[in-house]
mmCIF file of C-alpha atoms in Angstrom:
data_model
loop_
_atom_site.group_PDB
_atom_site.id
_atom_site.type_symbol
_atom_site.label_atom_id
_atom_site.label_comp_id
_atom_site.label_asym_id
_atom_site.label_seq_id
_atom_site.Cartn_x
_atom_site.Cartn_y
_atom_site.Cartn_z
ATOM 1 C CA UNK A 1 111.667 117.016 -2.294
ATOM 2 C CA UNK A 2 111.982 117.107 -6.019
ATOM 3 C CA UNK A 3 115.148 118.139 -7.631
ATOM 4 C CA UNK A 4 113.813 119.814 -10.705
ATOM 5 C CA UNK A 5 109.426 120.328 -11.015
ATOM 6 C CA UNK A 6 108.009 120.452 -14.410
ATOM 7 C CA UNK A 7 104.226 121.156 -14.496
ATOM 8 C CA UNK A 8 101.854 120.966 -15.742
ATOM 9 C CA UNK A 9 103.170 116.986 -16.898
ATOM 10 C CA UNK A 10 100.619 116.538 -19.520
ATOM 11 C CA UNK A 11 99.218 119.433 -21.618
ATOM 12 C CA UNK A 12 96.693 118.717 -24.743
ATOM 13 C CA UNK A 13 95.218 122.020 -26.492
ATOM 14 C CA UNK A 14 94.011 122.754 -29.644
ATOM 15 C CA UNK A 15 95.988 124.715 -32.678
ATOM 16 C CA UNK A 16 96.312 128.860 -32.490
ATOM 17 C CA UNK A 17 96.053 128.084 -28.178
ATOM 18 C CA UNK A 18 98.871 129.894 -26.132
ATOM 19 C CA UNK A 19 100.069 127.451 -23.064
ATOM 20 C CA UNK A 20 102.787 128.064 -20.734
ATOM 21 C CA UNK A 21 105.160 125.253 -18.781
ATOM 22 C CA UNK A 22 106.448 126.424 -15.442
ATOM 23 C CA UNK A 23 109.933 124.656 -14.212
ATOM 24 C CA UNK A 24 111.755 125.408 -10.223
ATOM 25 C CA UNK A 25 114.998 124.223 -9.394
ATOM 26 C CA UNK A 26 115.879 123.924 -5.577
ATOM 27 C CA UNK A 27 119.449 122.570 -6.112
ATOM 28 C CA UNK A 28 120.684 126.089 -5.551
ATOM 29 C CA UNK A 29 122.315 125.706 -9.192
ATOM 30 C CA UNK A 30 123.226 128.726 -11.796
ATOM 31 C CA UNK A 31 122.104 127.457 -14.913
ATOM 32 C CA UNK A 32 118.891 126.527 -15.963
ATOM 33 C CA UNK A 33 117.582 125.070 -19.960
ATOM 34 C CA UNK A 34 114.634 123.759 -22.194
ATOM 35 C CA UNK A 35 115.398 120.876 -24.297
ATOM 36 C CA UNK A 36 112.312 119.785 -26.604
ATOM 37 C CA UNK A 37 112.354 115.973 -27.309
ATOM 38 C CA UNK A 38 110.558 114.955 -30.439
ATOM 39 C CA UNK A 39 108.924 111.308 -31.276
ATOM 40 C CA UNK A 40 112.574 110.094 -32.398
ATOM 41 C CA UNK A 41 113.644 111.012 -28.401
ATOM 42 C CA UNK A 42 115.918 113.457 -29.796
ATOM 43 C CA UNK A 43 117.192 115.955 -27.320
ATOM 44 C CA UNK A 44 117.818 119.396 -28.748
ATOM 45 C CA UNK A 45 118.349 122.523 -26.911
ATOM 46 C CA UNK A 46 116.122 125.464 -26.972
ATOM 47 C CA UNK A 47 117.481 127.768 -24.321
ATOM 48 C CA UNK A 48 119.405 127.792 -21.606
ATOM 49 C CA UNK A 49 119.581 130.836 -18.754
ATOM 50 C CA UNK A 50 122.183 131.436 -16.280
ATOM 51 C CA UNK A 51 121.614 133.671 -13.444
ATOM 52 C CA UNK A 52 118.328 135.078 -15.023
ATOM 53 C CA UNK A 53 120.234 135.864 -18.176
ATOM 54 C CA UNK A 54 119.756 134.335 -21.564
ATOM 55 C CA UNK A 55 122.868 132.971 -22.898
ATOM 56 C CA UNK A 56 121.360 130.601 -25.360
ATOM 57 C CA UNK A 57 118.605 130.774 -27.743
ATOM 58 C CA UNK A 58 118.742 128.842 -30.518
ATOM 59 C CA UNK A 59 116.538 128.459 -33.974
ATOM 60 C CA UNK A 60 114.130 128.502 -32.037
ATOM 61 C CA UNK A 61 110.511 129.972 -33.773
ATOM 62 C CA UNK A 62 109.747 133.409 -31.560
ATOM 63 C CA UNK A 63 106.463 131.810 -30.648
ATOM 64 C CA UNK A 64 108.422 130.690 -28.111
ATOM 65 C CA UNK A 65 109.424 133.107 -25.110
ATOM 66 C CA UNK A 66 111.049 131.398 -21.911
ATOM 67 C CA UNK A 67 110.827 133.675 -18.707
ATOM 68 C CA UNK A 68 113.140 133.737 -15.705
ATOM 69 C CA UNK A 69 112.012 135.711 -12.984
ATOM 70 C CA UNK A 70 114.701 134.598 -10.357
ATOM 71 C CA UNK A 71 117.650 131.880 -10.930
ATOM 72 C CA UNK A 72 115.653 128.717 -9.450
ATOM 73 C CA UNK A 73 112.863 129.814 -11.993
ATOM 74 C CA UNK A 74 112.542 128.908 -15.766
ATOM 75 C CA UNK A 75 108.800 129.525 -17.702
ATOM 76 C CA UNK A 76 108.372 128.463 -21.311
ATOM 77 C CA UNK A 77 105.838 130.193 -23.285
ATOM 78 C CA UNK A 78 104.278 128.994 -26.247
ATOM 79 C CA UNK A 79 101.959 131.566 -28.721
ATOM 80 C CA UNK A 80 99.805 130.229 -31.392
ATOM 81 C CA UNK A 81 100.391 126.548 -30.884
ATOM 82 C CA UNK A 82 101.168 124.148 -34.050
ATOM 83 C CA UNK A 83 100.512 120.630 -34.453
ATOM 84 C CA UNK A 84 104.795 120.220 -34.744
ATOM 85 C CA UNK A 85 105.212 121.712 -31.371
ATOM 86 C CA UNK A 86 103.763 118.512 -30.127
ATOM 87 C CA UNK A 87 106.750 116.696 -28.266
ATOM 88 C CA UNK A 88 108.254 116.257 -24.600
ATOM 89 C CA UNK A 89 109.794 119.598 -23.140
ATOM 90 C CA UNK A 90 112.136 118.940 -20.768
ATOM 91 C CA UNK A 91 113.703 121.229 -18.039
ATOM 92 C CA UNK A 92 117.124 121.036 -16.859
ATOM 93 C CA UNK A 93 119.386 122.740 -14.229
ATOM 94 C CA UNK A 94 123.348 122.338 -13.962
ATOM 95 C CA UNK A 95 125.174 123.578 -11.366
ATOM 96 C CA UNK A 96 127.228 125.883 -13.869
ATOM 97 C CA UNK A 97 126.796 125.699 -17.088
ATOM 98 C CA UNK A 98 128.142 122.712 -19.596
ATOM 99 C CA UNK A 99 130.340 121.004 -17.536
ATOM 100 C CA UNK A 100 128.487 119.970 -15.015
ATOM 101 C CA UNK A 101 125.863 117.079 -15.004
ATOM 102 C CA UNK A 102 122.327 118.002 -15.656
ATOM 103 C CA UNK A 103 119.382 117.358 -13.682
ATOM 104 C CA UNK A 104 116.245 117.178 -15.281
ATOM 105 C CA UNK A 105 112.406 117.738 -14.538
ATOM 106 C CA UNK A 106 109.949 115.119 -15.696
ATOM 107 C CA UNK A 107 109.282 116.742 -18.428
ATOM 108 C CA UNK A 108 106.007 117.559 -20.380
ATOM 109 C CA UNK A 109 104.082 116.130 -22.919
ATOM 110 C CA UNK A 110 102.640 118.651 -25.126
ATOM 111 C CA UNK A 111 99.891 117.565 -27.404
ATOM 112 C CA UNK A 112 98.658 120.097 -30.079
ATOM 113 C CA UNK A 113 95.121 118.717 -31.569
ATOM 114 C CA UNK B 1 129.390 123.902 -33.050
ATOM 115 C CA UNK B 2 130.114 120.740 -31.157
ATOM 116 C CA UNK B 3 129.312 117.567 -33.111
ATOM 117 C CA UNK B 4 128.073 114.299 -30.986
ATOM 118 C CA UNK B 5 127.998 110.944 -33.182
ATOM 119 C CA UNK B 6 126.484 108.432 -30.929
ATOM 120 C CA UNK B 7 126.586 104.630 -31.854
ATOM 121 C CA UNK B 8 124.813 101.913 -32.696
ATOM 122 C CA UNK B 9 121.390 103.371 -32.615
ATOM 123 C CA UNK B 10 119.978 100.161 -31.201
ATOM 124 C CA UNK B 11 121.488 97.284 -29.386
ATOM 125 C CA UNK B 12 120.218 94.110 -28.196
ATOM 126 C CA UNK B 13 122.109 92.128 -25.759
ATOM 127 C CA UNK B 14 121.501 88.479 -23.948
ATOM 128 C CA UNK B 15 120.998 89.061 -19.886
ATOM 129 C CA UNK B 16 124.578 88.704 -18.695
ATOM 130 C CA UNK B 17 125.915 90.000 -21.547
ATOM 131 C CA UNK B 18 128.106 93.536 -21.797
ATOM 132 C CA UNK B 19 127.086 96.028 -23.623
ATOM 133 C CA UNK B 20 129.510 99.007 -25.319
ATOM 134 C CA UNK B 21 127.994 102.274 -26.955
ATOM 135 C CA UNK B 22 130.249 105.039 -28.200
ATOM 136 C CA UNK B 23 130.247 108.512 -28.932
ATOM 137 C CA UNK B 24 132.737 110.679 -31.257
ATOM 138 C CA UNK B 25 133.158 114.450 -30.689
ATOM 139 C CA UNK B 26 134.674 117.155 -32.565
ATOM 140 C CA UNK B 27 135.271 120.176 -30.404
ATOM 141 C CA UNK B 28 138.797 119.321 -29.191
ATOM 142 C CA UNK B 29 138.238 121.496 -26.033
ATOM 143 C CA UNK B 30 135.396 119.807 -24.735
ATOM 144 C CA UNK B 31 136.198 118.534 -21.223
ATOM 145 C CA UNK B 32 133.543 117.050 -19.992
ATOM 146 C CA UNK B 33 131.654 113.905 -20.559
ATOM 147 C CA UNK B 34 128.221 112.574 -19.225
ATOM 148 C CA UNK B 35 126.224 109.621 -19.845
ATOM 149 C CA UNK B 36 122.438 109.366 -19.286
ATOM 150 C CA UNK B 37 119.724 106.789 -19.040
ATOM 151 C CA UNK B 38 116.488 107.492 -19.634
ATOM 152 C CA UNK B 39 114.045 105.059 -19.208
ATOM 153 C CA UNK B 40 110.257 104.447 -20.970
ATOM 154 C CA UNK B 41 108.073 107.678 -20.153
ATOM 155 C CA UNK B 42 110.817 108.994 -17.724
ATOM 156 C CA UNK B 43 113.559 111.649 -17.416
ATOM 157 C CA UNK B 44 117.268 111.322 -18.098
ATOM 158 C CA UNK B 45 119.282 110.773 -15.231
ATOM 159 C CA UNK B 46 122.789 110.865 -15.064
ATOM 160 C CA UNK B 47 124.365 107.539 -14.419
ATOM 161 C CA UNK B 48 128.165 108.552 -15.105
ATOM 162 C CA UNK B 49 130.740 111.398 -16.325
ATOM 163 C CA UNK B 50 134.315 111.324 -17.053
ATOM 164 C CA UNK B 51 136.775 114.863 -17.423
ATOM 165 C CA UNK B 52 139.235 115.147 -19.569
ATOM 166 C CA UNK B 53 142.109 114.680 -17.322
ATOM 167 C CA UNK B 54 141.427 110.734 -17.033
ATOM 168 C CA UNK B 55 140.904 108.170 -19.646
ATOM 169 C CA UNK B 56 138.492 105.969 -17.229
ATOM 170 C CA UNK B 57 135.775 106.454 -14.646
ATOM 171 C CA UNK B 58 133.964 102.748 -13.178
ATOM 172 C CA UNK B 59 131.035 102.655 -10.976
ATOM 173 C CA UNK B 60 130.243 99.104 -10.043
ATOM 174 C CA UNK B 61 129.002 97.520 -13.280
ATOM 175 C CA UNK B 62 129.216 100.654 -15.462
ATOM 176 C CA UNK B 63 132.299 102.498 -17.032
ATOM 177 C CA UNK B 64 133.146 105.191 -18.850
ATOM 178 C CA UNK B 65 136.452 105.549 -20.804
ATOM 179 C CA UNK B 66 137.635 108.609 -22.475
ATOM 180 C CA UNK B 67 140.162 108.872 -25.825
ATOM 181 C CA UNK B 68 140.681 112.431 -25.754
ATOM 182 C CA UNK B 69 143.469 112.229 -28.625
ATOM 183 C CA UNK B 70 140.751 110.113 -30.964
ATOM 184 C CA UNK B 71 138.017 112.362 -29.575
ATOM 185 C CA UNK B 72 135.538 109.396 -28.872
ATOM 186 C CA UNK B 73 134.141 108.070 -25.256
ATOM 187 C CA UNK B 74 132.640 104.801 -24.691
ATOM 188 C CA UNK B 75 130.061 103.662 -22.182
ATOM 189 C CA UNK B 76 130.211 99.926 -20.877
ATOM 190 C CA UNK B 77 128.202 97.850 -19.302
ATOM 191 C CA UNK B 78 129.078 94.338 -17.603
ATOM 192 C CA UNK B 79 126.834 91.538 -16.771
ATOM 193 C CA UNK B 80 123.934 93.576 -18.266
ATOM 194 C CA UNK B 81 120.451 93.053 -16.489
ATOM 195 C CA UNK B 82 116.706 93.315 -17.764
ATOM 196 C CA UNK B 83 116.504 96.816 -15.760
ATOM 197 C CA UNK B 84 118.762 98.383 -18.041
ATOM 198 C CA UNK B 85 117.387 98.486 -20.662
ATOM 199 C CA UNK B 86 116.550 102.046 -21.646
ATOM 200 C CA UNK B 87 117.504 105.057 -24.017
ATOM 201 C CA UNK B 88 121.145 106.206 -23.402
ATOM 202 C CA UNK B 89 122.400 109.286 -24.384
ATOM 203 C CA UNK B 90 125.873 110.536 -24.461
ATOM 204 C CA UNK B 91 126.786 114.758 -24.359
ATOM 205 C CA UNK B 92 129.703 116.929 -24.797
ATOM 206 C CA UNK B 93 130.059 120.727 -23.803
ATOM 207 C CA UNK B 94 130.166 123.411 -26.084
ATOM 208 C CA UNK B 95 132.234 125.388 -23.414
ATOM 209 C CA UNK B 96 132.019 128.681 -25.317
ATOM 210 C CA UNK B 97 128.127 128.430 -26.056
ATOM 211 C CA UNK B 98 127.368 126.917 -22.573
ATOM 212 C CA UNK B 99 125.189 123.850 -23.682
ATOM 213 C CA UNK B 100 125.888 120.469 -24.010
ATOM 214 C CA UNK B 101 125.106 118.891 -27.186
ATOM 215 C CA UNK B 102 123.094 115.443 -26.979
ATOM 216 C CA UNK B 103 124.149 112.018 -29.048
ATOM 217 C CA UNK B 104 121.071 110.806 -30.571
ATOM 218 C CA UNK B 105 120.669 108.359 -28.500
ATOM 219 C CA UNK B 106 120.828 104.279 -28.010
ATOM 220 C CA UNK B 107 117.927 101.878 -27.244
ATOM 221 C CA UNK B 108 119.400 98.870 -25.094
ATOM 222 C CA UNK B 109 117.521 95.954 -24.973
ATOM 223 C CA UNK B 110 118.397 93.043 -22.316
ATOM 224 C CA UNK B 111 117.105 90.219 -22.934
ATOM 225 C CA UNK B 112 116.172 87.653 -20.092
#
């Protein structure tokens, strides 16, 4: 059973496209984030969710829109699509909040054309 | 904000070798301190953490140690083998926000 599932794992669209990148946790844990990881493998936080509510969204353009229907769910939506979105997105779950290890998904490479 | 300082960026090491990477911090509350690996084309996993209430954490040929009054943790690894060679990050909490900020990350080379 996987920990944390990412999908879809690769995604390559064109500019102006709206995609979406679905995440589940079955760890049974509170918190829930999207960190984007660019070509330098930096990993910088977009938002993080805990218990369905948004506690952290940073600079983030409002293109972007994450979703949590339930706490073991955490959707990232993407509107009109750049060529600098293009990068690894990576889900993560902690079992609450900062000061716990995280576990991510395998992440998804996102490939604006 | 937290501030993470990881170092050195890159670091090459002969097969037997140790290896030492450290991060600085600046949020004198943080309390908690993980290490991850992350290897070509995978995820990070978490390969060791240390809280603030002890200054060192070993797990057969990996340690952590923690200098909470310098604000700096260090990740070491002994007798250092081909397989671990990968990205390593460091993190510290931003208890208040409820993230963890990211170091930016070292490349280890080993070297057979």
């Amino acid at each position: 059973d996987t920990a944390v599932s990412q999908t879809p794992k690769y995604l390559v669209t064109q500019m102006g496209n709206d995609k979406s990148i679905k995440c589940e946790q079955n760890l049974g844990h509170d918190t829930m984030y999207w960190y984007k990881q660019d070509s330098k493998k930096f990993l910088k936080i977009m938002f993080s969710y805990n218990n369905k509510e948004l506690i952290i969204n940073e600079t983030v353009p409002n293109r972007f829109s994450p979703k949590s229907p339930d706490k073991a769910h955490l959707n990232l939506h993407i509107n009109s699509l750049e060529l600098g979105d293009s990068a690894v997105y990576f889900c993560a779950s902690s079992r609450q909040g900062a000061v716990d290890g995280y576990t991510f998904g395998s992440g998804t490479r996102l490939t604006v054309v | 904000g937290e501030n993470v300082e990881q170092h050195p960026s890159t670091l090459s090491v002969q097969e037997g070798d140790s290896a030492v990477i450290k991060c600085t911090y600046s949020d004198s509350a943080s309390n908690y301190f993980p290490w991850y690996k992350q290897e070509l084309g995978k995820r990070p996993q978490l390969i060791i953490d240390i809280r603030s209430n002890v200054g060192e954490k070993k797990d057969q040929r990996i340690a952590v140690t923690l200098n909470k009054t310098a604000k700096h943790f260090s990740l070491h690894i002994t007798e250092t083998q081909p397989e671990d060679s990968a990205v390593y990050f460091c993190a510290a909490p931003e208890n208040k926000a409820g993230k963890s900020t990211f170091g930016d990350g070292t490349t280890l080379t080993v070297k057979p």
